[in-house]
C-alpha cells in the first residue's frame, strides 16, 4: 500500500521516534507547528477517524491512553493539545489516522 505513514511504521521511511510499542508509533512531525509536535499513529492502516469502528477502536484508546505519558516525556508539564484532522475541510493531507500532539508554548484559545 502506498501510504507514507505505513512506510514510517514499518521502517521503510525513517523518522525521529519518540515512542513505540506493538500497536503504535509516535514520531516528530516534519513541519513542526510548535516546539513539540509529535504525530501518534496506529501501526495498522486506518485512513482517518471516519474509519474507526468496533474492530479497531482499541488502538485509538491505546494511543490516547499513552498520549499523556508521551507528553510528560516531552516535558509538556504545562499542557498540550491533541488534534486529528479528518477529511478535506479539516486539512487532512496524510490518509493514515494520526493525532498531532502539540505543546511547548501557549497555543492560544483559537481553534478550540
Ligand atoms: P495532516 O494535515 O493532519 O494530515 O498532517 C500530516 C502531517 O504529517 C503534517 O503535519 C506533516 C507530517 N508529515 C508528512 N509527511 C511526513 C514524513 O514523511 N515524516 C514526518 N515526520 N512527518 C510527515
Coordinates of C-alpha atoms and ligand atoms in Angstrom, one line a residue:
X1 CA 0.0 0.0 0.0
X2 CA 1.3 3.4 -0.9
X3 CA 0.9 5.0 2.5
X4 CA 3.7 7.2 3.8
X5 CA 2.8 6.5 7.5
X6 CA 2.6 2.8 6.9
X7 CA 6.1 3.1 5.5
X8 CA 7.2 5.0 8.5
X9 CA 5.5 2.4 10.8
X10 CA 7.3 -0.5 9.1
X11 CA 10.7 1.3 9.0
X12 CA 10.9 1.8 5.2
X13 CA 11.0 5.6 5.7
X14 CA 13.0 7.0 8.6
X15 CA 11.6 9.2 11.3
X16 CA 12.6 10.6 14.7
X17 CA 10.8 8.2 17.1
X18 CA 9.8 9.4 20.5
X19 CA 7.7 6.3 21.5
X20 CA 6.9 2.9 20.1
X21 CA 5.2 -0.3 21.1
X22 CA 3.5 -3.2 19.3
X23 CA 0.4 -1.1 18.4
X24 CA 1.5 2.5 17.9
X25 CA 4.3 4.8 16.9
X26 CA 5.0 8.4 17.9
X27 CA 7.5 10.5 15.9
X28 CA 8.3 14.1 15.3
X29 CA 6.4 16.0 12.6
X30 CA 8.4 17.0 9.6
X31 CA 6.9 20.6 9.7
X32 CA 6.6 21.4 13.4
X33 CA 3.9 23.9 14.3
X34 CA 5.0 24.2 17.9
X35 CA 8.3 23.5 19.9
X36 CA 6.9 20.0 20.5
X37 CA 5.0 18.5 17.6
X38 CA 4.7 14.7 17.7
X39 CA 2.5 12.5 15.5
X40 CA 0.9 9.5 17.1
X41 CA -0.2 6.8 14.7
X42 CA -1.6 3.2 14.9
X43 CA 0.7 0.7 13.2
X44 CA -2.3 -0.8 11.4
X45 CA -3.7 1.3 8.5
X46 CA -6.8 3.2 9.4
X47 CA -7.4 6.1 6.9
X48 CA -8.9 8.6 9.3
X49 CA -11.3 8.9 12.2
X50 CA -14.1 8.2 9.7
X51 CA -12.9 4.5 9.6
X52 CA -12.8 4.0 13.4
X53 CA -15.2 1.1 14.3
X54 CA -15.7 -1.7 16.8
X55 CA -13.0 -3.7 15.2
X56 CA -10.2 -1.1 15.5
X57 CA -11.2 1.3 18.3
X58 CA -9.0 -0.4 20.9
X59 CA -5.9 1.0 19.2
X60 CA -7.4 4.5 19.3
X61 CA -7.9 4.1 23.0
X62 CA -4.4 2.8 23.3
X63 CA -2.9 5.9 21.6
X64 CA -5.0 8.3 23.8
X65 CA -4.0 6.3 26.9
X66 CA -0.4 6.8 26.1
X67 CA -0.6 10.4 25.0
X68 CA -0.1 11.9 28.4
X69 CA 2.9 9.7 29.0
X70 CA 4.5 10.9 25.8
X71 CA 3.5 14.5 26.7
X72 CA 5.3 14.2 30.0
X73 CA 8.3 12.5 28.4
X74 CA 8.5 15.6 26.1
X75 CA 8.3 17.9 29.1
X76 CA 4.9 19.3 28.4
X77 CA 4.1 19.8 32.1
X78 CA 2.2 23.0 31.3
X79 CA -0.3 21.4 29.0
X80 CA -0.7 20.2 25.4
X81 CA -3.2 19.9 22.6
X82 CA -4.2 16.9 20.6
X83 CA -5.7 17.3 17.1
X84 CA -6.8 14.8 14.5
X85 CA -7.7 16.3 11.1
X86 CA -10.4 14.3 9.4
X87 CA -11.1 14.9 5.7
X88 CA -10.6 17.7 3.2
X89 CA -12.2 20.6 5.2
X90 CA -10.0 19.8 8.2
X91 CA -6.9 19.9 6.0
X92 CA -6.0 16.2 6.3
X93 CA -3.1 15.5 4.0
X94 CA -2.0 12.1 5.1
X95 CA -4.7 9.5 5.0
X96 CA -3.4 7.3 7.8
X97 CA -5.0 8.1 11.1
X98 CA -2.8 10.4 13.2
X99 CA -3.1 12.5 16.3
X100 CA -1.0 15.7 16.4
X101 CA 0.4 16.2 19.9
X102 CA 1.4 19.9 20.3
X103 CA 2.9 21.9 23.0
X104 CA 5.9 23.7 24.4
X105 CA 4.3 27.2 24.1
X106 CA 1.0 28.8 24.8
X107 CA -1.2 27.6 21.9
X108 CA -3.8 30.3 22.3
X109 CA -7.6 29.9 22.5
X110 CA -8.4 29.9 18.8
X111 CA -9.3 26.6 17.1
X112 CA -10.6 25.1 20.2
Ligands
LIG1 P1 -2.4 16.3 8.4 O1 -2.5 17.7 7.7 O2 -3.3 16.4 9.7 O3 -2.8 15.2 7.5 O4 -0.9 16.2 8.9 C1 0.0 15.5 8.3 C2 1.3 15.8 9.0 O5 2.3 14.8 8.6 C3 1.9 17.2 8.6 O6 2.0 18.0 9.7 C4 3.3 16.9 8.1 C5 3.5 15.4 8.5 N1 4.3 14.6 7.6 C6 4.0 14.4 6.3 N2 5.0 13.6 5.7 C7 5.8 13.3 6.7 C8 7.0 12.5 6.8 O7 7.4 11.8 5.8 N3 7.6 12.4 8.0 C9 7.2 13.1 9.1 N4 7.9 13.0 10.2 N5 6.1 13.9 9.1 C10 5.4 14.0 7.9

